[in-house]
PDB file of C-alpha atoms in Angstrom:
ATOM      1  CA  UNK H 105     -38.576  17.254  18.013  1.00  0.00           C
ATOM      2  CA  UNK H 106     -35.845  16.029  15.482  1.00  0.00           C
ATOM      3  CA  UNK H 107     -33.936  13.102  16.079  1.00  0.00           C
ATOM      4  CA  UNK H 108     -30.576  13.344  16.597  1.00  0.00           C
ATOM      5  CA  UNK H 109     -27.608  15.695  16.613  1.00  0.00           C
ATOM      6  CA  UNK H 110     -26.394  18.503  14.992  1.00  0.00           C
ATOM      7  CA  UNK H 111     -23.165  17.723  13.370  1.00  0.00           C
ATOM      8  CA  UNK H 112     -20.246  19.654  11.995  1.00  0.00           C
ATOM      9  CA  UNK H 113     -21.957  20.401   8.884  1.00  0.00           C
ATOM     10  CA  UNK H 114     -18.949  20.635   6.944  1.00  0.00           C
ATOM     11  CA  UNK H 115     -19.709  19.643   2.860  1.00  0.00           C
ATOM     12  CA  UNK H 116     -17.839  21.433  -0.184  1.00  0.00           C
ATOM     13  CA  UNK H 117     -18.670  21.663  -3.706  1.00  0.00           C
ATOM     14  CA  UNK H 118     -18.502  17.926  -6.083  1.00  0.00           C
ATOM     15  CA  UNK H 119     -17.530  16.100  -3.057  1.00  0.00           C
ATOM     16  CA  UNK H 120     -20.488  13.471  -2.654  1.00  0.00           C
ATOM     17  CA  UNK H 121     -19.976  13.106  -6.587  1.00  0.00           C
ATOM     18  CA  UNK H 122     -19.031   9.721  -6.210  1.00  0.00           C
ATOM     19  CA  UNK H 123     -21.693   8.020  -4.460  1.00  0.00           C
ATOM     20  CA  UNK H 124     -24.009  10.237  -6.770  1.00  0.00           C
ATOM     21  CA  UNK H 125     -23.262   8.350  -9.738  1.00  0.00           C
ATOM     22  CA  UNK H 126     -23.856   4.875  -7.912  1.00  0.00           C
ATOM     23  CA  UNK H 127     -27.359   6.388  -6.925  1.00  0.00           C
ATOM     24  CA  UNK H 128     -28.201   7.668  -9.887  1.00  0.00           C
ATOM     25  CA  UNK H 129     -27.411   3.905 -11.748  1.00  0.00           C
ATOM     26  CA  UNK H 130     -29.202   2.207  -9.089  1.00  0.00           C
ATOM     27  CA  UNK H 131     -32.410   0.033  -9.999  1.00  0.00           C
ATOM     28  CA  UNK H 132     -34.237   1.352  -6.617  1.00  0.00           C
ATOM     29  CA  UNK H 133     -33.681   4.869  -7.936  1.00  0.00           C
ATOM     30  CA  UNK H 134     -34.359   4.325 -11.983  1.00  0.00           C
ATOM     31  CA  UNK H 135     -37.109   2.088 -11.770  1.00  0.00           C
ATOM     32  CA  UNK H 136     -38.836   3.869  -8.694  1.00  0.00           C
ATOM     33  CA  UNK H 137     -42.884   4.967  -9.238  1.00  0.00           C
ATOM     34  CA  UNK H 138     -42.357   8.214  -7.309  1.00  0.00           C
ATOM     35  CA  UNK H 139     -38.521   9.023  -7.716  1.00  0.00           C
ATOM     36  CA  UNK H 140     -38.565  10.810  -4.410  1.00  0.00           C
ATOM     37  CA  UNK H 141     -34.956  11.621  -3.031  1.00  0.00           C
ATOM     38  CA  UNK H 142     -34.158  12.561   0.742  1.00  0.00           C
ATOM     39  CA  UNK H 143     -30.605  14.001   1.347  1.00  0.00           C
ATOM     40  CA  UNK H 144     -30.598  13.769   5.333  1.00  0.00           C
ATOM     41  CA  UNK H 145     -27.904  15.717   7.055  1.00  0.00           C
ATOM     42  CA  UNK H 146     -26.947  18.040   4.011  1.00  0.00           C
ATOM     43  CA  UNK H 147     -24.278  20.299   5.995  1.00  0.00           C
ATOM     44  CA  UNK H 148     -24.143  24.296   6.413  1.00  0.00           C
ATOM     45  CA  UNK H 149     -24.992  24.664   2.490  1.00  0.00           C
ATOM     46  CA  UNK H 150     -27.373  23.199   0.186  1.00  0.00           C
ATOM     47  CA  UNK H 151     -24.279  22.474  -2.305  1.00  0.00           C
ATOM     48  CA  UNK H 152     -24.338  18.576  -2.146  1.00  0.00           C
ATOM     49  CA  UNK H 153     -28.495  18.645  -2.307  1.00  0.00           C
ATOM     50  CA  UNK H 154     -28.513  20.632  -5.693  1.00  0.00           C
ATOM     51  CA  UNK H 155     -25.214  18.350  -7.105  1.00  0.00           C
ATOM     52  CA  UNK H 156     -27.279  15.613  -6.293  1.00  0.00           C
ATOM     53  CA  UNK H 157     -30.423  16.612  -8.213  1.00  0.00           C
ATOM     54  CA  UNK H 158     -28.641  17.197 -10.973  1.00  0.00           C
ATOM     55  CA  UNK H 159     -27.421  14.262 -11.178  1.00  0.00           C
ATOM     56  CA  UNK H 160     -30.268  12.313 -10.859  1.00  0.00           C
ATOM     57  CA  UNK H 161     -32.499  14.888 -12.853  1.00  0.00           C
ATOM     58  CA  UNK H 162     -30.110  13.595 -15.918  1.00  0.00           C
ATOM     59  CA  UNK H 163     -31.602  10.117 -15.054  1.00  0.00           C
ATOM     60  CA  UNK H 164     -35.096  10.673 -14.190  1.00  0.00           C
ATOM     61  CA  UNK H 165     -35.848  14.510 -15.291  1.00  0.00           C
ATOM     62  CA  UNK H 166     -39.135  13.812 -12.490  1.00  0.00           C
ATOM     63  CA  UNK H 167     -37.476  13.336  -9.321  1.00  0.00           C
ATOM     64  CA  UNK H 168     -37.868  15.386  -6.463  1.00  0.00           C
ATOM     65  CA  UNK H 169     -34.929  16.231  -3.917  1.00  0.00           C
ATOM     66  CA  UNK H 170     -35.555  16.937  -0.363  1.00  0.00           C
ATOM     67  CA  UNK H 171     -32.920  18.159   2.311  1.00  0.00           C
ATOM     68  CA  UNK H 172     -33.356  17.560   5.437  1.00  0.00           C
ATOM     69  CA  UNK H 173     -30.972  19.565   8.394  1.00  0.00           C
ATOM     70  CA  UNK H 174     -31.623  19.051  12.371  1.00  0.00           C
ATOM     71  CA  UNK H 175     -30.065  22.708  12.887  1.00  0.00           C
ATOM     72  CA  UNK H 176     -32.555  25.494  12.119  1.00  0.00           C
ATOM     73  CA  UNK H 177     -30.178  28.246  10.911  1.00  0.00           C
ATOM     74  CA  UNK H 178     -28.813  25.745   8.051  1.00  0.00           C
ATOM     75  CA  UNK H 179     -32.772  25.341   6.650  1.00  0.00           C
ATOM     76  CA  UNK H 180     -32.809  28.485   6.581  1.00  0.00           C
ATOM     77  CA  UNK H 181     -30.064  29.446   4.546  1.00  0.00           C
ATOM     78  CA  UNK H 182     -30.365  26.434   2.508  1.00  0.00           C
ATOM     79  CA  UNK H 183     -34.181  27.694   1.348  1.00  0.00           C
ATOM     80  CA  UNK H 184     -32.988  30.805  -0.474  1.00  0.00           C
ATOM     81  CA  UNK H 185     -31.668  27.950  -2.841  1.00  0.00           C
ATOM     82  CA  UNK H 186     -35.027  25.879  -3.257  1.00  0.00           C
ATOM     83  CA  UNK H 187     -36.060  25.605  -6.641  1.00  0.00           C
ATOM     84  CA  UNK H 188     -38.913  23.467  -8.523  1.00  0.00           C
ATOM     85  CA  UNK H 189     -38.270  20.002  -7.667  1.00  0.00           C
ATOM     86  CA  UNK H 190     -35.973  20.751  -4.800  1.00  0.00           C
ATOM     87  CA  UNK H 191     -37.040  22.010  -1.412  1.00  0.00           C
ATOM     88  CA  UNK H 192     -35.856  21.856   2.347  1.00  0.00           C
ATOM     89  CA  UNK H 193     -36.458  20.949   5.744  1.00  0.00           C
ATOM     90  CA  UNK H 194     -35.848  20.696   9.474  1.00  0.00           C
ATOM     91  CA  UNK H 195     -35.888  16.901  10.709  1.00  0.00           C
ATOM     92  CA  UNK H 196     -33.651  14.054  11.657  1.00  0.00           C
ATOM     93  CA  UNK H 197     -33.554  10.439  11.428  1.00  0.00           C
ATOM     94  CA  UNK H 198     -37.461  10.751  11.304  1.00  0.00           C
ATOM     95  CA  UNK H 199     -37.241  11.964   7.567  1.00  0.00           C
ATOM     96  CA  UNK H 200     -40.395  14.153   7.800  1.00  0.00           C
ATOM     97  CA  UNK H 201     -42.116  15.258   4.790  1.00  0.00           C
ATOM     98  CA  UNK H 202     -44.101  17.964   4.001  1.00  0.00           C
ATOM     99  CA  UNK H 203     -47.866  17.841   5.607  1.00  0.00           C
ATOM    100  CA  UNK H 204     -49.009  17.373   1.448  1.00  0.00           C
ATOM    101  CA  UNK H 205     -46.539  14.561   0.957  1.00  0.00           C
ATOM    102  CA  UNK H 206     -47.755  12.671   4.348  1.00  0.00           C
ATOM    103  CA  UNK H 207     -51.348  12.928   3.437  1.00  0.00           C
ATOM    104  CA  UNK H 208     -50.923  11.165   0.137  1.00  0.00           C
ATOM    105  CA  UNK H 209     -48.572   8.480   1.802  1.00  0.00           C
ATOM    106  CA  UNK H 210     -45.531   9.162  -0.286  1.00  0.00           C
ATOM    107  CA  UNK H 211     -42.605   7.528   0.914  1.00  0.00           C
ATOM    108  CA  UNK H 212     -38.659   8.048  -0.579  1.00  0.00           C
ATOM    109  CA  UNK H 213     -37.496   5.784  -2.876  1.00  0.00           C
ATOM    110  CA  UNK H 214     -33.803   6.916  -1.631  1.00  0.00           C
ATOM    111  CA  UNK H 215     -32.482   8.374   1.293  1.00  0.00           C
ATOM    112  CA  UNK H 216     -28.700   9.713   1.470  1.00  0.00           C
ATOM    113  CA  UNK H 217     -27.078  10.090   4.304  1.00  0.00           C
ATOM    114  CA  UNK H 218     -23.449  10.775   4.195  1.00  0.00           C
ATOM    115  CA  UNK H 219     -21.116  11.946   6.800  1.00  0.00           C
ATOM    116  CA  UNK H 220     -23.946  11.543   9.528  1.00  0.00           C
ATOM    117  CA  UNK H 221     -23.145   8.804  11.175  1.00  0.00           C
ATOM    118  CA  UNK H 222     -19.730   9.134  11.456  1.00  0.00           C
ATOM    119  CA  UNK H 223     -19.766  11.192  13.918  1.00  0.00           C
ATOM    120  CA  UNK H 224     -22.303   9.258  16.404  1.00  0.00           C
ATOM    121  CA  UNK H 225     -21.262   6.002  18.623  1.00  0.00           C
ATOM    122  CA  UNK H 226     -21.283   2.745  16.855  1.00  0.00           C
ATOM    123  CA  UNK H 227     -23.688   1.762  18.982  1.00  0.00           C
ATOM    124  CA  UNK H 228     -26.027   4.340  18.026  1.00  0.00           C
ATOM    125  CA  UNK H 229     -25.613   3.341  14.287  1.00  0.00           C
ATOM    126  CA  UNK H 230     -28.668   0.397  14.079  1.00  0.00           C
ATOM    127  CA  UNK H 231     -31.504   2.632  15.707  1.00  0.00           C
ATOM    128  CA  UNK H 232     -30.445   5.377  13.046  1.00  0.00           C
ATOM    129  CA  UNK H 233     -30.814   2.806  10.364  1.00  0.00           C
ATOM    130  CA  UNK H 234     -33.927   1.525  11.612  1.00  0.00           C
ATOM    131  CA  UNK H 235     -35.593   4.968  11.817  1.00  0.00           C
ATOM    132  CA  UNK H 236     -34.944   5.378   8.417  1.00  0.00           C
ATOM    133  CA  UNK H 237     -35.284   2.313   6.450  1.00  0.00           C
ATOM    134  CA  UNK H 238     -38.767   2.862   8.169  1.00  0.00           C
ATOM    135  CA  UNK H 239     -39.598   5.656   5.914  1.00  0.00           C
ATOM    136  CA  UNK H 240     -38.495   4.320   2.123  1.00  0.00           C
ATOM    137  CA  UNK H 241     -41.050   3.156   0.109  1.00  0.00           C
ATOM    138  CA  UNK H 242     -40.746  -0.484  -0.667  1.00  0.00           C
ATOM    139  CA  UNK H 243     -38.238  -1.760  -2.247  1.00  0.00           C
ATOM    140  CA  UNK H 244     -36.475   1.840  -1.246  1.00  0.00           C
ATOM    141  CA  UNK H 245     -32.668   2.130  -0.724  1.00  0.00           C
ATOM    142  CA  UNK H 246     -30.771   3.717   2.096  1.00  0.00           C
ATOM    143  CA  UNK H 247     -27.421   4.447   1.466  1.00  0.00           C
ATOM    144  CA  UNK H 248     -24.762   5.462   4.301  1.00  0.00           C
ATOM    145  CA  UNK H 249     -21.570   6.695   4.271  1.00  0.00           C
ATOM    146  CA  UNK H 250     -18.698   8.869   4.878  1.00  0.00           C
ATOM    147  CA  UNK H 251     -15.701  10.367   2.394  1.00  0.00           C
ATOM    148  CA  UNK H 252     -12.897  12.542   3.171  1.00  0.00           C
ATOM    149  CA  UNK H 253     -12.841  16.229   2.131  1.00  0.00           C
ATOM    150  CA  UNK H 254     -12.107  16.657  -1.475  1.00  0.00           C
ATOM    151  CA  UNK H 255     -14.599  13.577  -2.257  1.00  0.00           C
ATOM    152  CA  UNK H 256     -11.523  11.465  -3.628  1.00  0.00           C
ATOM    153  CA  UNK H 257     -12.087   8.872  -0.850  1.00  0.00           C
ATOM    154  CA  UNK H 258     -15.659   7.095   0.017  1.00  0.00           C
ATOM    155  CA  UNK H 259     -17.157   4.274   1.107  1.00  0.00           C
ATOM    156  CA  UNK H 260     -21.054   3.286   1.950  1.00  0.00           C
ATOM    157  CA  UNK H 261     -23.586   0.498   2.991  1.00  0.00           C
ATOM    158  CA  UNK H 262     -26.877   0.369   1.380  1.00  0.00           C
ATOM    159  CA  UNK H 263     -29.719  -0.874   3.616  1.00  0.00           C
ATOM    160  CA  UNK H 264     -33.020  -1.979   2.741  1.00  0.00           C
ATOM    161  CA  UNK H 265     -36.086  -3.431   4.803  1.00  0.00           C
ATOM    162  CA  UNK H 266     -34.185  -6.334   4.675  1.00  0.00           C
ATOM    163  CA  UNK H 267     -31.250  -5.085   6.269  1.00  0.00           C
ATOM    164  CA  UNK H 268     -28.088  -4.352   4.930  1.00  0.00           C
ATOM    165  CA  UNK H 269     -27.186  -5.362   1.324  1.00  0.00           C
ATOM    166  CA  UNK H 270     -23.605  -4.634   0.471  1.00  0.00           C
ATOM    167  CA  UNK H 271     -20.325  -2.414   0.874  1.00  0.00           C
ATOM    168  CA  UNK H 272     -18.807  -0.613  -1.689  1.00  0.00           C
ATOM    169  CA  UNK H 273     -15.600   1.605  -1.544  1.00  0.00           C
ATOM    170  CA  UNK H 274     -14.584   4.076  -4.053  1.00  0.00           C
ATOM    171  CA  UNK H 275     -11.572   5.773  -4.578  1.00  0.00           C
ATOM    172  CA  UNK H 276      -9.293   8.303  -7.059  1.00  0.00           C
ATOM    173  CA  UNK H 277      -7.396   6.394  -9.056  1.00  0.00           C
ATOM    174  CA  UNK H 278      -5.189   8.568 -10.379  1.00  0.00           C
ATOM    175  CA  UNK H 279      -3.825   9.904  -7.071  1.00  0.00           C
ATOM    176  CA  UNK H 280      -3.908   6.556  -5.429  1.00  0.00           C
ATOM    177  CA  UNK H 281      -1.310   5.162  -3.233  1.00  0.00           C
ATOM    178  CA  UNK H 282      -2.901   2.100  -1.297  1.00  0.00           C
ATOM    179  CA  UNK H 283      -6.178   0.795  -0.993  1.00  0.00           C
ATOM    180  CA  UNK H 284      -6.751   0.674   2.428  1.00  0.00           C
ATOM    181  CA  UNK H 285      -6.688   4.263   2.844  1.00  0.00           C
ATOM    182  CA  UNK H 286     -10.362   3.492   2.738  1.00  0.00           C
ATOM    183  CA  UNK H 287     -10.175   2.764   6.159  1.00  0.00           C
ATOM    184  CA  UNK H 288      -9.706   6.179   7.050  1.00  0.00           C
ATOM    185  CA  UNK H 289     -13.530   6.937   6.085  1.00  0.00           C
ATOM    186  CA  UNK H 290     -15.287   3.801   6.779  1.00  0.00           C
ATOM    187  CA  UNK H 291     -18.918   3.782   7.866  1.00  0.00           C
ATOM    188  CA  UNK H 292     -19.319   4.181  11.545  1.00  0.00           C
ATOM    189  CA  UNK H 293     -20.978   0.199  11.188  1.00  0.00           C
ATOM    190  CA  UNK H 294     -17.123  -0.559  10.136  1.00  0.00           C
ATOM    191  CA  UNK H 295     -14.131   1.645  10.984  1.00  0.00           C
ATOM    192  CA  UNK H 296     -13.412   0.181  14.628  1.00  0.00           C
ATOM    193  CA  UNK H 297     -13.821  -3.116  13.069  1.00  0.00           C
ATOM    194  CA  UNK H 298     -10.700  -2.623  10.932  1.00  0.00           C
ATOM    195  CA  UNK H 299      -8.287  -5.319  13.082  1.00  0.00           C
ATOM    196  CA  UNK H 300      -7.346  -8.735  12.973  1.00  0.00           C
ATOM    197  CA  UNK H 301      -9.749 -11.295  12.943  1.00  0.00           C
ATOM    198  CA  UNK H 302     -12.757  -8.994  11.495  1.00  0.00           C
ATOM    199  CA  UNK H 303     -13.602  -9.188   7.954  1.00  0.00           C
ATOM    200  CA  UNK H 304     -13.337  -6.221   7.025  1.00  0.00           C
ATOM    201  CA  UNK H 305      -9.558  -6.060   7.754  1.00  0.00           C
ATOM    202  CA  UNK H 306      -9.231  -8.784   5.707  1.00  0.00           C
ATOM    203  CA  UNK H 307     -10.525  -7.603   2.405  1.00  0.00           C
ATOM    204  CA  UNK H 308      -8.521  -4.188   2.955  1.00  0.00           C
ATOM    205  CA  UNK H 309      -5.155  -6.279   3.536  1.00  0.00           C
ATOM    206  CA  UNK H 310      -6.073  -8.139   0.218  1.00  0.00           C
ATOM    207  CA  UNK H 311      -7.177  -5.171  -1.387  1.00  0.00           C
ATOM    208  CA  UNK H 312      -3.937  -3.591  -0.414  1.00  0.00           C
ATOM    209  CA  UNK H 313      -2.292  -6.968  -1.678  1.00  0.00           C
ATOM    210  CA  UNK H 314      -3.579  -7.175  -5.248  1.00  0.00           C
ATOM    211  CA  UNK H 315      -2.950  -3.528  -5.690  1.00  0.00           C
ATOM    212  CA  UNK H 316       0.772  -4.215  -5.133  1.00  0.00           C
ATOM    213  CA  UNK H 317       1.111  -7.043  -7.310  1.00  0.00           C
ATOM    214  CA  UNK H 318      -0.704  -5.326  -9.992  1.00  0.00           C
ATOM    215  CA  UNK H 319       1.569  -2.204  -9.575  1.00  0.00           C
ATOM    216  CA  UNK H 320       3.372  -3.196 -13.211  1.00  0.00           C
ATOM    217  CA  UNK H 321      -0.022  -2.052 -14.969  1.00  0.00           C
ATOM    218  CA  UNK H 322       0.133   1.628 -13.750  1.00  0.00           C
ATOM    219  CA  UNK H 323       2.340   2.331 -16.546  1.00  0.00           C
ATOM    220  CA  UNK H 324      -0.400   1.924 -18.824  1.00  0.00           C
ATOM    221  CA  UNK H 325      -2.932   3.558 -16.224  1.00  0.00           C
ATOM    222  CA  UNK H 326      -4.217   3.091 -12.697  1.00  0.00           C
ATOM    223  CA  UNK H 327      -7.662   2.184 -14.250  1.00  0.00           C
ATOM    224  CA  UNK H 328      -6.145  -0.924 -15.823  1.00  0.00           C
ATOM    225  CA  UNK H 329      -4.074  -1.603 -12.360  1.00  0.00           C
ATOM    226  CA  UNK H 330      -6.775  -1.279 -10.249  1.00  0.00           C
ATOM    227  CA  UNK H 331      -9.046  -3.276 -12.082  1.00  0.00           C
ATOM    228  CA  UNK H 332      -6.665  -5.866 -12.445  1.00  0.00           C
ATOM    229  CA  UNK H 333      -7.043  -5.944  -8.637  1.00  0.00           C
ATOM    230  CA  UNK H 334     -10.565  -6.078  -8.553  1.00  0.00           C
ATOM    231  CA  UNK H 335     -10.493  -9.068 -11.043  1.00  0.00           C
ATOM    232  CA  UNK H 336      -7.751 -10.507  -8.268  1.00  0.00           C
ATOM    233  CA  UNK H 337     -10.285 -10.155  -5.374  1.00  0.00           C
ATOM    234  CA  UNK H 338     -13.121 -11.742  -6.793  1.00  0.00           C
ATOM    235  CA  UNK H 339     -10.617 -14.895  -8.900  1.00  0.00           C
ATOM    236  CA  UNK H 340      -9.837 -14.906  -4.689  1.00  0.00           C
ATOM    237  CA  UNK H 341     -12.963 -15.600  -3.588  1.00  0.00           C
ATOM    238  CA  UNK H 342     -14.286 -12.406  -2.051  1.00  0.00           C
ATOM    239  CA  UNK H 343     -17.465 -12.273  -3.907  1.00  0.00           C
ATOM    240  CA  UNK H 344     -17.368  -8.867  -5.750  1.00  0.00           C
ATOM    241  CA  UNK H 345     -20.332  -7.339  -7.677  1.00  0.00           C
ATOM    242  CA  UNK H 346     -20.623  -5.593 -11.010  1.00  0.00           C
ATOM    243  CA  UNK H 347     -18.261  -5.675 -13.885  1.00  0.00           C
ATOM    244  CA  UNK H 348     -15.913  -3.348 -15.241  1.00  0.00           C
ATOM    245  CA  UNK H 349     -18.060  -0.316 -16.146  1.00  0.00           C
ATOM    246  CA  UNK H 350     -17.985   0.772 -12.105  1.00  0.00           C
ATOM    247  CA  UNK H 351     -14.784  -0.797 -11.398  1.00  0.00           C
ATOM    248  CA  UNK H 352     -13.029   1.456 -13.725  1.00  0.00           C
ATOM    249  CA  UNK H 353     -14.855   4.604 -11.874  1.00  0.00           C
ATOM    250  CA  UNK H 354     -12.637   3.346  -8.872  1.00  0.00           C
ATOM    251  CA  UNK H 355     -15.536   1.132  -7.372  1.00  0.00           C
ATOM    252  CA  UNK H 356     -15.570  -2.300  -5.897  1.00  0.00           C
ATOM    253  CA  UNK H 357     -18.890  -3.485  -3.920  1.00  0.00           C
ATOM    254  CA  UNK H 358     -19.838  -6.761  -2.241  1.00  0.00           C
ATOM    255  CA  UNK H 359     -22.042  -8.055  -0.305  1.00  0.00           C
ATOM    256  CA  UNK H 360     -22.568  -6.967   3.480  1.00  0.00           C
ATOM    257  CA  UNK H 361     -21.952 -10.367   4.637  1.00  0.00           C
ATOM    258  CA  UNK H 362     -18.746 -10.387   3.322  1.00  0.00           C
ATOM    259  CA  UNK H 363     -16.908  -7.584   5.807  1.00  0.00           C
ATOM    260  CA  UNK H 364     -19.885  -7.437   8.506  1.00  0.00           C
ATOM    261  CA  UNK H 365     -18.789  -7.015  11.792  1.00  0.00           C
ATOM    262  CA  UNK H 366     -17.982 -10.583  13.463  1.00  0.00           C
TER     263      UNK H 366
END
């Protein structure tokens, strides 16, 4: 039987475009042998599946994309959408392949799972990683996460054999307010830690902070505000990753150990 539950299943067109683009420019993803892509927990459509292979079909024209949905009915539907290259299936935090896929030992190089977990028990949230970090290929990538509705807010963990490797949030600048509304669609590993004393509510409160004091650069455009900010954070010692070609796509990642749970 699958593992896990069925969940809302509610997805909408372009609204996982964000973490998209930071799979598609990921080294476990370019540079993979067999580009093989699982999208666990796609919804009541196959929208966000097919957005995704696109995506990544721009990178590596030879990947393969496979859904996976714990609720029959959703397979179902989603199958009268299954193209070359992109197919479907009924599992769970299992990841199963197709019987021809498991005979030859292929493994994904990436597995997606996005607005899963949030809606499970925190406690439930390392026995869900564990099942499928399991099933990557070496040196494959899971990446977690949950956005809000429209896709303008999102944040994710990426976890490897080795555990988990870093945090990154990503937000709309242009519509923008304050950082920290982030903390509305944490991971399920993070959004109860968001209080005093954890890390995590520290780097939003100095997220939050930089943003303000930057707030004279908006007039030129929130791109240059915000990554004025991100310069801030790291100048303050929170050890941010990357340069400016994802901060100005509204991204700032760093390492796990630098919000994990205390």
């Amino acid at each position: 039987m699958p593992i896990g539950a069925v969940t809302r299943g509610t997805t909408g067109t372009n609204r996982l475009r964000r973490v998209d683009r930071w799979i598609a420019a990921h080294p476990a993803f370019r540079r993979a042998a067999d580009p093989l892509v699982v999208d666990l927990g796609y919804g009541a459509s196959a929208t966000t599946t097919l957005e995704l292979y696109h995506r990544l079909a721009k990178v590596r024209p030879d990947v393969e994309l496979v859904g996976i949905e714990i609720e029959p009915s959703r397979v179902r539907l989603a199958n009268e959408s299954a193209r070359p290259g992109v197919s479907f299936r009924l599992g769970g935090f299992e990841v199963p392949l197709s019987p021809a896929d498991e005979r030859a030992g292929r493994r994904p190089a990436v597995i997606r799972a996005f607005n899963v977990l949030r809606q499970y028990d925190e406690a439930q949230v390392a026995d869900a990683w564990a099942l499928m970090v399991a099933r990557l290929a070496p040196d494959g990538l899971l990446v977690e996460g949950t956005c809000n509705e429209i896709g303008r807010v999102a944040s994710w963990i990426d976890v490897t054999a080795d555990g988990p490797q870093s945090f990154t949030a990503c937000l709309h600048l242009a519509s923008l307010e304050s950082p920290s509304i982030v903390a509305e669609r944490l991971p399920k590993a993070l959004i109860h830690r968001n209080v005093e004393g954890e890390r995590i509510h520290d780097f939003l409160v100095d997220l939050d902070r930089h943003w303000r004091y930057n707030a004279g650069l908006g007039v030129y455009s929130a791109v240059q505000r915000w990554v004025a900010t991100v310069e801030a954070m790291r100048a303050g010692g929170w050890p941010v990753r990357g340069g400016r070609t994802r901060w100005r796509l509204g991204e700032i990642t760093v390492p796990w150990a630098a919000v994990a749970p205390l």
